Amino acid sequence: MLRTIDAVRRPADGAEDEGTPVSVKIRERLLAARRRFNANDNIAEFIEPGELEHLLDEVEDKMKGVLRSLVIDIENDHNTDNTARRVAKMYLQEVFKGRYVNQPSLTEFPNAEHLNELMIVGPITVRSACSHHFCPIIGKLWIGVMPNEKTNVIGLSKYARLAEWVMGRPQIQEEAVVQLADLIQEKTQPDGLALVVEAEHFCMQWRGVKEMDSKMINSVMRGVFLKDPNLRREFLSLLPRQR
């Protein structure tokens, strides 16, 4: 009889989680694994099937609170009555998607022809948002690769997919370029790798100093691009950047 009473009183599997926001559950998994979850980190492996939809509902609800705190009548203003949902979908499914989905699959091929000449991919359009104000960062990316006989060859479109995955998070441009360089280096193992990004930052154009003509250019050089100034100059001279 006592066992029957205990069974009745014991919460069903998962019942103790009922009512717990999904963001809390994901955060607890990250903390338990001692994993960082900064704005520009990917956390896909800690999100269980079906949770992104619940996270979308949660972000929508929080966004409604932000709009109300901005003293916007979302119940009666026909222009903003569904804004919270649109913003939640924009963040989770578009501009910050790189945080919540796994790395795109890559097909890698051996360097059968022993290619060892400079290859440049670009310009690749990159879109992100600064971590400080969540304003857009939009620009162009060029990637230079100096392969060797052991280098893995990936399709040209895969460089764009990797860039989209890394940039699709709240980012600082300097850190984003390093993240992308680390990823390409790991996947292809070339003798040299060079990345250049030139981007406009709307946190300067839309607010603050409201400077419309400034751009930020930064680069990462690895391997022979770092050691050989002639190769570095060749790469930079071939970039068709328009001033």
PDB file of C-alpha atoms in Angstrom:
ATOM      1  CA  MET A   1       0.000   0.000   0.000  1.00  0.00           C
ATOM      2  CA  LEU A   2       2.830   2.387   0.893  1.00  0.00           C
ATOM      3  CA  ARG A   3       4.501   1.608  -2.395  1.00  0.00           C
ATOM      4  CA  THR A   4       1.272   2.488  -4.217  1.00  0.00           C
ATOM      5  CA  ILE A   5       1.043   5.832  -2.431  1.00  0.00           C
ATOM      6  CA  ASP A   6       4.703   6.594  -3.198  1.00  0.00           C
ATOM      7  CA  ALA A   7       4.158   5.765  -6.837  1.00  0.00           C
ATOM      8  CA  VAL A   8       1.206   8.125  -7.010  1.00  0.00           C
ATOM      9  CA  ARG A   9       3.139  10.951  -5.395  1.00  0.00           C
ATOM     10  CA  ARG A  10       6.335  10.474  -7.411  1.00  0.00           C
ATOM     11  CA  PRO A  11       6.478  12.824 -10.432  1.00  0.00           C
ATOM     12  CA  ALA A  12       6.240  11.162 -13.800  1.00  0.00           C
ATOM     13  CA  ASP A  13       9.350  11.122 -16.005  1.00  0.00           C
ATOM     14  CA  GLY A  14      10.046  14.675 -17.135  1.00  0.00           C
ATOM     15  CA  ALA A  15       7.342  16.135 -14.872  1.00  0.00           C
ATOM     16  CA  GLU A  16       9.951  17.903 -12.760  1.00  0.00           C
ATOM     17  CA  ASP A  17      10.946  19.817 -15.906  1.00  0.00           C
ATOM     18  CA  GLU A  18       7.412  20.876 -16.694  1.00  0.00           C
ATOM     19  CA  GLY A  19       7.208  24.633 -16.743  1.00  0.00           C
ATOM     20  CA  THR A  20      10.986  25.082 -16.884  1.00  0.00           C
ATOM     21  CA  PRO A  21      11.932  27.408 -19.768  1.00  0.00           C
ATOM     22  CA  VAL A  22      13.792  25.557 -22.485  1.00  0.00           C
ATOM     23  CA  SER A  23      16.569  28.153 -22.379  1.00  0.00           C
ATOM     24  CA  VAL A  24      17.205  27.167 -18.747  1.00  0.00           C
ATOM     25  CA  LYS A  25      17.419  23.488 -19.677  1.00  0.00           C
ATOM     26  CA  ILE A  26      19.916  24.198 -22.454  1.00  0.00           C
ATOM     27  CA  ARG A  27      21.949  26.481 -20.206  1.00  0.00           C
ATOM     28  CA  GLU A  28      22.081  23.825 -17.468  1.00  0.00           C
ATOM     29  CA  ARG A  29      23.446  21.268 -19.938  1.00  0.00           C
ATOM     30  CA  LEU A  30      26.134  23.715 -21.040  1.00  0.00           C
ATOM     31  CA  LEU A  31      27.117  24.485 -17.460  1.00  0.00           C
ATOM     32  CA  ALA A  32      27.188  20.795 -16.546  1.00  0.00           C
ATOM     33  CA  ALA A  33      29.522  20.150 -19.485  1.00  0.00           C
ATOM     34  CA  ARG A  34      31.591  23.225 -18.562  1.00  0.00           C
ATOM     35  CA  ARG A  35      31.146  24.536 -22.062  1.00  0.00           C
ATOM     36  CA  ARG A  36      31.302  28.194 -22.974  1.00  0.00           C
ATOM     37  CA  PHE A  37      28.194  29.746 -24.522  1.00  0.00           C
ATOM     38  CA  ASN A  38      29.281  33.199 -25.584  1.00  0.00           C
ATOM     39  CA  ALA A  39      27.350  35.016 -28.287  1.00  0.00           C
ATOM     40  CA  ASN A  40      29.595  33.678 -31.066  1.00  0.00           C
ATOM     41  CA  ASP A  41      29.664  30.054 -29.868  1.00  0.00           C
ATOM     42  CA  ASN A  42      27.766  27.204 -31.488  1.00  0.00           C
ATOM     43  CA  ILE A  43      25.574  25.309 -28.982  1.00  0.00           C
ATOM     44  CA  ALA A  44      23.756  22.933 -31.336  1.00  0.00           C
ATOM     45  CA  GLU A  45      24.940  19.750 -29.619  1.00  0.00           C
ATOM     46  CA  PHE A  46      23.193  20.813 -26.402  1.00  0.00           C
ATOM     47  CA  ILE A  47      19.802  21.357 -28.033  1.00  0.00           C
ATOM     48  CA  GLU A  48      17.501  18.345 -28.109  1.00  0.00           C
ATOM     49  CA  PRO A  49      15.037  17.573 -30.930  1.00  0.00           C
ATOM     50  CA  GLY A  50      11.984  19.819 -30.807  1.00  0.00           C
ATOM     51  CA  GLU A  51      13.506  22.349 -28.411  1.00  0.00           C
ATOM     52  CA  LEU A  52      14.211  25.021 -31.010  1.00  0.00           C
ATOM     53  CA  GLU A  53      10.475  25.445 -31.581  1.00  0.00           C
ATOM     54  CA  HIS A  54       9.946  25.897 -27.842  1.00  0.00           C
ATOM     55  CA  LEU A  55      12.870  28.321 -27.740  1.00  0.00           C
ATOM     56  CA  LEU A  56      11.205  30.270 -30.540  1.00  0.00           C
ATOM     57  CA  ASP A  57       8.040  30.585 -28.430  1.00  0.00           C
ATOM     58  CA  GLU A  58      10.105  31.690 -25.433  1.00  0.00           C
ATOM     59  CA  VAL A  59      12.007  34.359 -27.362  1.00  0.00           C
ATOM     60  CA  GLU A  60       8.736  35.611 -28.848  1.00  0.00           C
ATOM     61  CA  ASP A  61       7.270  35.990 -25.367  1.00  0.00           C
ATOM     62  CA  LYS A  62      10.353  37.842 -24.105  1.00  0.00           C
ATOM     63  CA  MET A  63      10.320  40.076 -27.188  1.00  0.00           C
ATOM     64  CA  LYS A  64       6.735  41.060 -26.450  1.00  0.00           C
ATOM     65  CA  GLY A  65       7.982  42.236 -23.071  1.00  0.00           C
ATOM     66  CA  VAL A  66      10.671  44.341 -24.729  1.00  0.00           C
ATOM     67  CA  LEU A  67       8.108  45.962 -27.032  1.00  0.00           C
ATOM     68  CA  ARG A  68       5.801  46.699 -24.110  1.00  0.00           C
ATOM     69  CA  SER A  69       8.719  48.228 -22.208  1.00  0.00           C
ATOM     70  CA  LEU A  70       9.280  50.452 -25.235  1.00  0.00           C
ATOM     71  CA  VAL A  71       5.675  51.596 -24.715  1.00  0.00           C
ATOM     72  CA  ILE A  72       4.416  50.127 -27.991  1.00  0.00           C
ATOM     73  CA  ASP A  73       0.775  49.049 -28.064  1.00  0.00           C
ATOM     74  CA  ILE A  74       1.253  45.620 -29.660  1.00  0.00           C
ATOM     75  CA  GLU A  75      -2.384  44.687 -28.962  1.00  0.00           C
ATOM     76  CA  ASN A  76      -3.808  47.518 -31.065  1.00  0.00           C
ATOM     77  CA  ASP A  77      -0.980  48.597 -33.385  1.00  0.00           C
ATOM     78  CA  HIS A  78      -1.517  46.623 -36.598  1.00  0.00           C
ATOM     79  CA  ASN A  79       2.122  47.153 -37.608  1.00  0.00           C
ATOM     80  CA  THR A  80       3.581  45.465 -34.529  1.00  0.00           C
ATOM     81  CA  ASP A  81       0.960  42.911 -33.519  1.00  0.00           C
ATOM     82  CA  ASN A  82       3.161  40.057 -34.839  1.00  0.00           C
ATOM     83  CA  THR A  83       6.560  41.736 -34.623  1.00  0.00           C
ATOM     84  CA  ALA A  84       7.708  39.695 -31.630  1.00  0.00           C
ATOM     85  CA  ARG A  85       7.242  36.438 -33.551  1.00  0.00           C
ATOM     86  CA  ARG A  86       8.967  37.814 -36.633  1.00  0.00           C
ATOM     87  CA  VAL A  87      11.944  39.009 -34.594  1.00  0.00           C
ATOM     88  CA  ALA A  88      12.215  35.670 -32.782  1.00  0.00           C
ATOM     89  CA  LYS A  89      12.222  33.796 -36.094  1.00  0.00           C
ATOM     90  CA  MET A  90      14.752  36.220 -37.540  1.00  0.00           C
ATOM     91  CA  TYR A  91      17.174  35.651 -34.675  1.00  0.00           C
ATOM     92  CA  LEU A  92      16.828  31.881 -34.325  1.00  0.00           C
ATOM     93  CA  GLN A  93      16.269  30.839 -37.938  1.00  0.00           C
ATOM     94  CA  GLU A  94      18.217  33.452 -39.879  1.00  0.00           C
ATOM     95  CA  VAL A  95      20.746  35.960 -38.547  1.00  0.00           C
ATOM     96  CA  PHE A  96      21.869  33.906 -35.503  1.00  0.00           C
ATOM     97  CA  LYS A  97      21.188  30.488 -37.002  1.00  0.00           C
ATOM     98  CA  GLY A  98      24.884  29.620 -36.790  1.00  0.00           C
ATOM     99  CA  ARG A  99      24.553  29.268 -33.016  1.00  0.00           C
ATOM    100  CA  TYR A 100      21.756  26.700 -33.095  1.00  0.00           C
ATOM    101  CA  VAL A 101      22.439  24.333 -36.008  1.00  0.00           C
ATOM    102  CA  ASN A 102      25.244  21.879 -36.627  1.00  0.00           C
ATOM    103  CA  GLN A 103      28.122  22.627 -38.962  1.00  0.00           C
ATOM    104  CA  PRO A 104      27.136  22.125 -42.610  1.00  0.00           C
ATOM    105  CA  SER A 105      28.242  18.796 -44.016  1.00  0.00           C
ATOM    106  CA  LEU A 106      31.368  18.861 -46.173  1.00  0.00           C
ATOM    107  CA  THR A 107      32.547  16.456 -48.811  1.00  0.00           C
ATOM    108  CA  GLU A 108      36.328  16.323 -48.719  1.00  0.00           C
ATOM    109  CA  PHE A 109      38.490  14.926 -51.510  1.00  0.00           C
ATOM    110  CA  PRO A 110      42.181  14.016 -51.483  1.00  0.00           C
ATOM    111  CA  ASN A 111      44.517  16.231 -53.475  1.00  0.00           C
ATOM    112  CA  ALA A 112      44.933  13.586 -56.180  1.00  0.00           C
ATOM    113  CA  GLU A 113      46.614  15.965 -58.647  1.00  0.00           C
ATOM    114  CA  HIS A 114      49.039  17.285 -55.996  1.00  0.00           C
ATOM    115  CA  LEU A 115      47.948  20.867 -56.527  1.00  0.00           C
ATOM    116  CA  ASN A 116      50.390  23.314 -54.974  1.00  0.00           C
ATOM    117  CA  GLU A 117      49.500  26.674 -56.515  1.00  0.00           C
ATOM    118  CA  LEU A 118      47.753  29.611 -54.884  1.00  0.00           C
ATOM    119  CA  MET A 119      43.948  29.392 -54.960  1.00  0.00           C
ATOM    120  CA  ILE A 120      41.685  32.330 -54.080  1.00  0.00           C
ATOM    121  CA  VAL A 121      37.950  32.100 -53.361  1.00  0.00           C
ATOM    122  CA  GLY A 122      35.857  35.261 -53.233  1.00  0.00           C
ATOM    123  CA  PRO A 123      34.397  37.662 -52.833  1.00  0.00           C
ATOM    124  CA  ILE A 124      31.971  35.796 -50.581  1.00  0.00           C
ATOM    125  CA  THR A 125      29.215  37.973 -49.120  1.00  0.00           C
ATOM    126  CA  VAL A 126      29.198  37.761 -45.334  1.00  0.00           C
ATOM    127  CA  ARG A 127      26.384  38.873 -43.052  1.00  0.00           C
ATOM    128  CA  SER A 128      26.515  39.056 -39.294  1.00  0.00           C
ATOM    129  CA  ALA A 129      25.585  41.305 -36.392  1.00  0.00           C
ATOM    130  CA  CYS A 130      27.859  42.958 -33.876  1.00  0.00           C
ATOM    131  CA  SER A 131      27.710  41.563 -30.358  1.00  0.00           C
ATOM    132  CA  HIS A 132      27.583  45.052 -28.861  1.00  0.00           C
ATOM    133  CA  HIS A 133      24.424  46.451 -30.452  1.00  0.00           C
ATOM    134  CA  PHE A 134      23.026  43.614 -32.614  1.00  0.00           C
ATOM    135  CA  CYS A 135      23.391  45.877 -35.643  1.00  0.00           C
ATOM    136  CA  PRO A 136      24.228  44.325 -39.036  1.00  0.00           C
ATOM    137  CA  ILE A 137      27.752  43.691 -40.288  1.00  0.00           C
ATOM    138  CA  ILE A 138      27.767  43.182 -44.058  1.00  0.00           C
ATOM    139  CA  GLY A 139      30.795  42.756 -46.238  1.00  0.00           C
ATOM    140  CA  LYS A 140      33.013  40.633 -48.445  1.00  0.00           C
ATOM    141  CA  LEU A 141      35.392  37.784 -47.676  1.00  0.00           C
ATOM    142  CA  TRP A 142      38.350  36.467 -49.667  1.00  0.00           C
ATOM    143  CA  ILE A 143      40.068  33.178 -48.849  1.00  0.00           C
ATOM    144  CA  GLY A 144      43.511  32.214 -50.118  1.00  0.00           C
ATOM    145  CA  VAL A 145      44.688  28.609 -49.888  1.00  0.00           C
ATOM    146  CA  MET A 146      48.137  27.192 -50.614  1.00  0.00           C
ATOM    147  CA  PRO A 147      47.550  23.439 -50.774  1.00  0.00           C
ATOM    148  CA  ASN A 148      49.983  20.558 -50.463  1.00  0.00           C
ATOM    149  CA  GLU A 149      49.700  16.908 -51.463  1.00  0.00           C
ATOM    150  CA  LYS A 150      48.010  16.061 -48.156  1.00  0.00           C
ATOM    151  CA  THR A 151      45.516  18.920 -48.276  1.00  0.00           C
ATOM    152  CA  ASN A 152      41.846  17.973 -48.327  1.00  0.00           C
ATOM    153  CA  VAL A 153      40.025  19.606 -51.227  1.00  0.00           C
ATOM    154  CA  ILE A 154      36.510  20.939 -50.625  1.00  0.00           C
ATOM    155  CA  GLY A 155      34.052  22.418 -53.111  1.00  0.00           C
ATOM    156  CA  LEU A 156      34.078  26.183 -53.632  1.00  0.00           C
ATOM    157  CA  SER A 157      30.508  26.515 -52.334  1.00  0.00           C
ATOM    158  CA  LYS A 158      31.559  24.887 -49.069  1.00  0.00           C
ATOM    159  CA  TYR A 159      33.746  27.865 -48.189  1.00  0.00           C
ATOM    160  CA  ALA A 160      30.659  30.064 -48.461  1.00  0.00           C
ATOM    161  CA  ARG A 161      28.620  27.664 -46.329  1.00  0.00           C
ATOM    162  CA  LEU A 162      31.272  27.578 -43.617  1.00  0.00           C
ATOM    163  CA  ALA A 163      31.474  31.376 -43.680  1.00  0.00           C
ATOM    164  CA  GLU A 164      27.704  31.673 -43.356  1.00  0.00           C
ATOM    165  CA  TRP A 165      27.702  29.243 -40.408  1.00  0.00           C
ATOM    166  CA  VAL A 166      30.427  31.112 -38.514  1.00  0.00           C
ATOM    167  CA  MET A 167      29.164  34.605 -39.324  1.00  0.00           C
ATOM    168  CA  GLY A 168      25.559  33.709 -38.521  1.00  0.00           C
ATOM    169  CA  ARG A 169      26.037  34.592 -34.843  1.00  0.00           C
ATOM    170  CA  PRO A 170      26.518  37.815 -32.900  1.00  0.00           C
ATOM    171  CA  GLN A 171      30.143  38.498 -33.765  1.00  0.00           C
ATOM    172  CA  ILE A 172      33.107  40.795 -33.499  1.00  0.00           C
ATOM    173  CA  GLN A 173      34.693  40.903 -36.929  1.00  0.00           C
ATOM    174  CA  GLU A 174      38.220  40.257 -35.639  1.00  0.00           C
ATOM    175  CA  GLU A 175      37.108  37.136 -33.761  1.00  0.00           C
ATOM    176  CA  ALA A 176      34.895  35.883 -36.580  1.00  0.00           C
ATOM    177  CA  VAL A 177      37.778  35.833 -39.065  1.00  0.00           C
ATOM    178  CA  VAL A 178      39.936  33.847 -36.635  1.00  0.00           C
ATOM    179  CA  GLN A 179      37.090  31.374 -35.979  1.00  0.00           C
ATOM    180  CA  LEU A 180      36.628  30.816 -39.695  1.00  0.00           C
ATOM    181  CA  ALA A 181      40.362  30.461 -40.295  1.00  0.00           C
ATOM    182  CA  ASP A 182      40.619  27.855 -37.525  1.00  0.00           C
ATOM    183  CA  LEU A 183      37.745  25.886 -39.051  1.00  0.00           C
ATOM    184  CA  ILE A 184      39.114  25.921 -42.615  1.00  0.00           C
ATOM    185  CA  GLN A 185      42.595  25.077 -41.345  1.00  0.00           C
ATOM    186  CA  GLU A 186      41.239  22.080 -39.462  1.00  0.00           C
ATOM    187  CA  LYS A 187      39.217  20.828 -42.438  1.00  0.00           C
ATOM    188  CA  THR A 188      41.765  21.280 -45.242  1.00  0.00           C
ATOM    189  CA  GLN A 189      45.242  21.235 -43.616  1.00  0.00           C
ATOM    190  CA  PRO A 190      46.921  23.479 -46.243  1.00  0.00           C
ATOM    191  CA  ASP A 191      50.479  24.783 -46.215  1.00  0.00           C
ATOM    192  CA  GLY A 192      49.074  28.279 -45.997  1.00  0.00           C
ATOM    193  CA  LEU A 193      45.773  30.015 -45.397  1.00  0.00           C
ATOM    194  CA  ALA A 194      44.860  33.684 -45.768  1.00  0.00           C
ATOM    195  CA  LEU A 195      41.571  35.439 -45.083  1.00  0.00           C
ATOM    196  CA  VAL A 196      40.608  39.058 -45.655  1.00  0.00           C
ATOM    197  CA  VAL A 197      37.280  40.580 -44.671  1.00  0.00           C
ATOM    198  CA  GLU A 198      36.086  44.063 -45.602  1.00  0.00           C
ATOM    199  CA  ALA A 199      32.779  44.988 -43.986  1.00  0.00           C
ATOM    200  CA  GLU A 200      30.453  47.831 -43.134  1.00  0.00           C
ATOM    201  CA  HIS A 201      29.269  48.097 -39.537  1.00  0.00           C
ATOM    202  CA  PHE A 202      25.810  49.514 -39.038  1.00  0.00           C
ATOM    203  CA  CYS A 203      26.586  50.231 -35.387  1.00  0.00           C
ATOM    204  CA  MET A 204      28.708  53.073 -36.825  1.00  0.00           C
ATOM    205  CA  GLN A 205      26.356  54.019 -39.654  1.00  0.00           C
ATOM    206  CA  TRP A 206      22.960  53.774 -37.976  1.00  0.00           C
ATOM    207  CA  ARG A 207      23.894  55.042 -34.531  1.00  0.00           C
ATOM    208  CA  GLY A 208      26.814  56.544 -32.633  1.00  0.00           C
ATOM    209  CA  VAL A 209      29.009  58.612 -34.929  1.00  0.00           C
ATOM    210  CA  LYS A 210      26.732  57.874 -37.934  1.00  0.00           C
ATOM    211  CA  GLU A 211      29.757  57.532 -40.216  1.00  0.00           C
ATOM    212  CA  MET A 212      28.511  56.172 -43.537  1.00  0.00           C
ATOM    213  CA  ASP A 213      31.744  55.670 -45.472  1.00  0.00           C
ATOM    214  CA  SER A 214      33.965  53.795 -43.031  1.00  0.00           C
ATOM    215  CA  LYS A 215      34.690  50.102 -43.410  1.00  0.00           C
ATOM    216  CA  MET A 216      36.705  47.674 -41.354  1.00  0.00           C
ATOM    217  CA  ILE A 217      39.305  45.493 -43.064  1.00  0.00           C
ATOM    218  CA  ASN A 218      41.158  42.753 -41.266  1.00  0.00           C
ATOM    219  CA  SER A 219      43.103  39.668 -42.187  1.00  0.00           C
ATOM    220  CA  VAL A 220      44.415  36.388 -40.848  1.00  0.00           C
ATOM    221  CA  MET A 221      47.564  34.824 -42.297  1.00  0.00           C
ATOM    222  CA  ARG A 222      48.651  31.271 -41.544  1.00  0.00           C
ATOM    223  CA  GLY A 223      51.596  29.113 -42.586  1.00  0.00           C
ATOM    224  CA  VAL A 224      53.481  30.172 -45.707  1.00  0.00           C
ATOM    225  CA  PHE A 225      51.374  33.336 -46.065  1.00  0.00           C
ATOM    226  CA  LEU A 226      52.799  34.456 -42.739  1.00  0.00           C
ATOM    227  CA  LYS A 227      56.372  33.412 -43.518  1.00  0.00           C
ATOM    228  CA  ASP A 228      56.666  34.397 -47.192  1.00  0.00           C
ATOM    229  CA  PRO A 229      56.132  38.134 -47.824  1.00  0.00           C
ATOM    230  CA  ASN A 230      56.167  37.638 -51.604  1.00  0.00           C
ATOM    231  CA  LEU A 231      53.291  35.152 -51.449  1.00  0.00           C
ATOM    232  CA  ARG A 232      51.408  37.447 -49.103  1.00  0.00           C
ATOM    233  CA  ARG A 233      51.842  40.365 -51.487  1.00  0.00           C
ATOM    234  CA  GLU A 234      50.712  38.224 -54.421  1.00  0.00           C
ATOM    235  CA  PHE A 235      47.546  37.223 -52.590  1.00  0.00           C
ATOM    236  CA  LEU A 236      46.700  40.767 -51.529  1.00  0.00           C
ATOM    237  CA  SER A 237      47.428  42.177 -54.993  1.00  0.00           C
ATOM    238  CA  LEU A 238      44.957  39.751 -56.582  1.00  0.00           C
ATOM    239  CA  LEU A 239      42.032  40.805 -54.423  1.00  0.00           C
ATOM    240  CA  PRO A 240      39.617  42.783 -56.639  1.00  0.00           C
ATOM    241  CA  ARG A 241      38.496  45.135 -53.899  1.00  0.00           C
ATOM    242  CA  GLN A 242      36.812  48.300 -55.048  1.00  0.00           C
ATOM    243  CA  ARG A 243      37.523  51.506 -53.208  1.00  0.00           C
TER     244      ARG A 243
END
